[in-house]
Coordinates of C-alpha atoms and ligand atoms in Angstrom, one line a residue:
M1 CA 95.3 96.1 112.6
T2 CA 96.5 93.5 110.4
F3 CA 94.2 90.8 108.8
S4 CA 94.7 88.4 106.3
Y5 CA 92.5 86.0 103.1
T6 CA 92.9 83.6 106.1
Q7 CA 91.6 85.8 109.4
I8 CA 88.8 86.6 107.1
S9 CA 87.9 83.0 105.9
N10 CA 88.2 81.6 109.9
Y11 CA 85.6 84.8 110.1
L12 CA 83.2 84.0 107.9
R13 CA 83.4 80.5 108.9
C14 CA 82.5 81.2 112.4
P15 CA 82.8 83.8 114.2
R16 CA 83.8 81.8 117.2
S17 CA 86.3 79.8 116.2
Y18 CA 87.6 83.5 114.9
R19 CA 88.4 84.4 119.1
Y20 CA 89.8 81.0 119.5
R21 CA 92.5 81.4 117.3
Y22 CA 93.1 85.0 117.2
L23 CA 92.2 86.2 120.1
E24 CA 92.9 83.9 122.3
G25 CA 96.1 82.2 120.4
W26 CA 95.1 78.1 120.0
R27 CA 96.2 77.1 117.2
E28 CA 96.4 73.6 115.2
K29 CA 98.6 71.2 116.4
E30 CA 100.6 71.0 112.8
T31 CA 101.0 67.0 112.2
R32 CA 99.0 66.7 108.7
A33 CA 101.9 64.9 106.4
G34 CA 99.8 66.8 103.7
M35 CA 99.7 70.2 104.1
V36 CA 103.6 69.7 105.3
F37 CA 104.6 68.6 102.1
G38 CA 102.3 71.1 100.1
R39 CA 105.0 73.6 102.2
C40 CA 108.2 72.3 101.2
F41 CA 106.8 71.1 97.5
E42 CA 107.2 75.4 96.8
R43 CA 110.1 75.3 98.2
A44 CA 110.9 73.1 95.4
L45 CA 109.0 75.1 93.2
A46 CA 111.0 78.3 94.6
A47 CA 114.1 76.6 93.7
L48 CA 113.3 75.7 90.8
F49 CA 112.1 79.6 88.7
Q50 CA 115.6 80.6 90.6
Q51 CA 117.6 77.5 88.1
E52 CA 119.0 76.3 91.0
D53 CA 118.3 72.3 92.2
C54 CA 115.1 71.3 93.4
A55 CA 115.2 68.5 93.4
G56 CA 117.0 68.7 96.0
T57 CA 115.6 71.5 97.9
L58 CA 112.5 68.8 98.4
F59 CA 114.8 66.5 99.7
Q60 CA 116.3 68.7 102.2
E61 CA 113.4 70.9 102.6
W62 CA 111.0 67.4 103.0
G63 CA 113.8 65.6 105.0
A64 CA 113.7 67.6 108.3
F65 CA 111.0 66.6 108.4
R66 CA 111.5 62.7 108.2
D67 CA 111.4 61.2 111.2
A68 CA 108.9 63.9 112.5
S69 CA 105.2 61.7 114.3
L70 CA 103.3 63.3 111.4
E71 CA 99.9 61.9 110.2
Y72 CA 100.0 60.3 107.0
K73 CA 96.7 59.2 104.6
K74 CA 96.2 55.2 103.7
G75 CA 98.3 54.6 101.6
E76 CA 100.9 57.8 102.3
S77 CA 104.4 58.0 102.9
W78 CA 107.2 59.9 103.8
D79 CA 109.5 58.8 100.5
R80 CA 105.6 58.1 98.6
L81 CA 105.8 61.6 98.9
V82 CA 109.2 62.2 97.9
H83 CA 108.7 60.0 94.9
Q84 CA 105.7 61.8 94.1
G85 CA 106.9 65.6 94.5
V86 CA 109.9 65.1 92.3
H87 CA 107.7 63.4 89.4
L88 CA 105.3 67.3 90.1
L89 CA 107.9 68.7 89.0
E90 CA 109.8 66.8 86.3
R91 CA 106.2 67.2 84.9
F92 CA 106.1 70.6 85.2
A93 CA 110.1 71.6 83.9
Q94 CA 108.6 69.3 81.2
E95 CA 105.3 70.9 80.2
N96 CA 107.0 75.0 80.2
R97 CA 104.1 76.9 80.6
V98 CA 104.3 78.8 83.5
R99 CA 107.1 81.7 83.6
I100 CA 108.0 84.2 85.7
Q101 CA 110.3 86.9 85.5
A102 CA 112.4 88.2 88.0
P103 CA 112.0 85.7 90.5
Q104 CA 113.5 86.7 93.8
Q105 CA 110.7 90.1 92.4
N106 CA 108.0 88.1 91.5
L107 CA 107.8 84.6 93.5
Q108 CA 106.2 85.4 97.7
I109 CA 105.1 88.3 96.3
K110 CA 104.0 90.8 99.9
M111 CA 100.9 93.1 99.0
V112 CA 99.1 95.7 101.5
H113 CA 96.0 97.1 101.1
G114 CA 94.5 99.8 103.5
L115 CA 91.4 99.4 105.5
P116 CA 88.9 102.1 106.9
G117 CA 89.7 102.7 109.8
G118 CA 93.8 102.5 109.6
H119 CA 93.8 98.9 109.7
E120 CA 95.0 97.2 106.8
F121 CA 94.8 94.0 104.0
V122 CA 98.7 91.8 104.0
A123 CA 97.7 89.0 101.0
Y124 CA 101.2 86.9 99.9
L125 CA 100.9 85.8 96.0
D126 CA 102.1 82.4 95.7
A127 CA 103.4 84.1 91.7
I128 CA 103.2 86.4 89.7
G129 CA 103.8 85.4 85.9
E130 CA 102.4 84.5 82.9
L131 CA 100.8 81.0 81.6
D132 CA 101.3 80.1 77.9
G133 CA 102.4 83.3 77.4
K134 CA 99.6 85.8 79.4
P135 CA 100.1 87.3 82.4
S136 CA 98.6 86.2 85.3
V137 CA 98.4 86.1 89.2
I138 CA 99.0 82.0 90.0
D139 CA 98.5 80.7 92.7
W140 CA 100.3 76.9 93.8
K141 CA 98.1 73.8 95.6
T142 CA 99.3 71.0 96.3
T143 CA 96.1 67.1 97.1
T144 CA 95.4 65.0 96.6
S145 CA 92.4 64.9 94.0
R146 CA 91.4 67.1 91.7
Y147 CA 89.7 70.6 91.7
P148 CA 86.7 70.6 90.0
D149 CA 86.9 73.0 86.6
E150 CA 83.2 72.6 85.9
P151 CA 80.7 74.2 85.5
A152 CA 82.8 76.4 82.8
G153 CA 84.2 79.4 84.7
V154 CA 83.8 78.3 88.3
L155 CA 86.9 79.0 89.1
S156 CA 85.8 83.4 88.7
L157 CA 84.2 82.0 92.2
D158 CA 86.9 81.2 94.5
P159 CA 87.1 83.6 97.1
Q160 CA 91.2 83.8 97.8
L161 CA 91.6 83.9 93.9
I162 CA 89.7 86.7 94.0
C163 CA 91.0 88.4 97.2
Y164 CA 94.6 87.2 95.0
S165 CA 92.8 89.6 92.1
W166 CA 91.5 92.4 94.3
I167 CA 94.8 93.3 95.7
S168 CA 97.4 93.1 93.2
G169 CA 94.5 95.0 90.4
I170 CA 95.4 92.0 88.5
P171 CA 92.5 90.4 86.3
A172 CA 93.5 86.9 85.0
V173 CA 94.7 84.3 88.3
T174 CA 95.6 81.1 87.5
L175 CA 95.2 77.6 90.3
V176 CA 97.7 75.8 88.6
V177 CA 97.7 71.7 91.4
F178 CA 100.1 69.4 91.6
V179 CA 97.7 66.1 92.0
R180 CA 99.6 63.9 94.1
K181 CA 97.9 60.8 92.8
H182 CA 98.9 57.7 91.4
Q183 CA 99.8 58.7 88.0
P184 CA 100.6 62.8 88.7
E185 CA 98.4 65.0 87.6
I186 CA 99.2 69.1 86.9
Q187 CA 95.9 71.2 86.6
Y188 CA 96.2 74.0 85.0
L189 CA 92.3 76.5 86.1
K190 CA 92.3 80.0 84.7
A191 CA 89.4 83.0 85.4
T192 CA 89.2 85.9 84.7
I193 CA 87.6 87.8 88.3
S194 CA 85.2 91.5 87.5
E195 CA 86.1 94.2 89.1
E196 CA 82.5 94.0 90.2
R197 CA 83.6 91.1 91.8
R198 CA 86.7 92.2 92.7
Q199 CA 85.2 95.3 94.6
E200 CA 82.1 93.3 96.6
F201 CA 85.7 91.3 98.5
R202 CA 86.3 94.0 98.5
R203 CA 83.5 95.3 100.4
L204 CA 83.0 91.9 102.3
V205 CA 86.8 92.2 104.1
E206 CA 85.5 95.8 105.0
T207 CA 82.0 94.7 106.5
T208 CA 83.8 91.6 108.7
V209 CA 86.9 93.9 110.1
G210 CA 83.7 95.9 111.1
Q211 CA 82.5 93.0 112.9
I212 CA 86.3 91.8 114.6
T213 CA 86.1 95.0 115.6
S214 CA 83.4 95.8 117.4
G215 CA 84.0 92.5 119.6
Q216 CA 81.1 90.4 117.3
F217 CA 81.7 86.9 117.6
P218 CA 78.1 84.5 117.6
A219 CA 79.1 80.6 117.4
H220 CA 78.1 79.2 113.5
S221 CA 77.4 76.4 114.6
G222 CA 76.8 72.9 112.2
I223 CA 76.7 69.0 112.7
R224 CA 74.0 67.6 109.6
F225 CA 75.1 68.1 106.3
P226 CA 75.6 71.0 104.8
Q227 CA 76.1 73.3 107.9
N228 CA 78.8 70.4 109.3
G229 CA 81.9 72.2 110.3
C230 CA 82.0 71.6 114.0
V231 CA 82.9 68.1 112.6
S232 CA 85.7 69.1 111.2
C233 CA 87.9 72.5 113.4
A234 CA 90.3 71.7 115.3
N235 CA 87.9 73.5 118.5
L236 CA 85.6 71.8 118.6
G237 CA 87.1 71.0 122.3
L238 CA 86.5 74.5 123.4
C239 CA 82.8 75.6 123.1
L240 CA 82.6 71.2 124.2
N241 CA 85.0 71.6 127.0
N242 CA 86.4 68.2 126.4
Q243 CA 90.1 67.9 127.5
Q244 CA 90.9 65.4 126.2
L245 CA 90.0 66.4 122.3
I246 CA 91.7 70.0 123.4
D247 CA 95.3 68.3 123.5
T248 CA 95.0 66.7 121.6
N249 CA 94.2 69.0 118.1
L250 CA 95.6 72.3 119.9
V251 CA 98.0 74.0 121.7
R252 CA 98.3 77.3 123.0
I253 CA 100.6 80.6 121.7
S254 CA 100.6 84.0 123.8
G255 CA 101.8 87.0 122.1
A256 CA 101.5 85.7 118.1
S257 CA 99.1 87.4 117.9
D258 CA 100.8 90.7 116.2
L259 CA 102.0 87.8 113.7
D260 CA 98.9 86.3 112.2
W261 CA 99.5 88.3 109.5
L262 CA 101.7 85.4 108.6
D263 CA 99.3 82.6 108.5
E264 CA 98.8 83.9 104.6
L265 CA 102.4 82.2 103.9
M266 CA 101.8 79.0 105.0
D267 CA 98.4 79.2 103.0
Ligands
SF4_301 S1 83.2 73.6 116.9 FE1 81.9 74.4 116.0 S2 80.8 76.3 117.0 FE2 83.2 75.4 117.6 S3 84.7 77.5 117.3 FE3 84.5 75.1 116.2 S4 83.2 75.2 114.2 FE4 83.3 76.9 115.3

């Protein structure tokens, strides 16, 4: 079987939720405008590094969703998002802190790691390049609020960055956060992942894969702060046997389990 970071993190959040998604084929309907826009924006970033028309790419990619029935947050609209996106692309190009050599090879890089039992772990790294002249694994995020950058070193606890450092063997990681707010901002957050932390992540992956392959899917339910995962869980309708909630939030896909690692491309 092939596993990804998304699968492992989904299992750790709630094994029952993993079962719904990866064994039974339930998927959350993709209606959040911010998430769809984030994917379009990453394609525009790739165009920027390939010296193509990045604003044109953003208009083209995001244009495909102009009339789609997406859920916009208060104050958001199709036009507002594209305006923010172009502003962020211009700013990113002006700041010129990130370099990607040979972008055809160093963007969306597939990495595979063998696991015990003949399983494998697949990750897609957004980029391997340089920040301010220093080599680093780079991950892009688009968001509406700043990422925490204090206390110093807090980013070294981000499990997705630990995962990317582990699979690439590169200690330096950078999160480039494109913050879509009234005054758009770009955060360049750096961390160094220790070998100890990388190996700890490897053990976590192996233990989790062992639990999945032995069929352990207990519910980690919670509705009270801070363990209130059920409140925002797309699978709540399945756990409550509420057909209306199921129809609102989920679709069922059959025969797609072999392609689950593709989720990694969508993070
Ligand atoms: S509703 Fe709660 S128990 Fe059910 S899958 Fe979601 S997080 Fe798990």
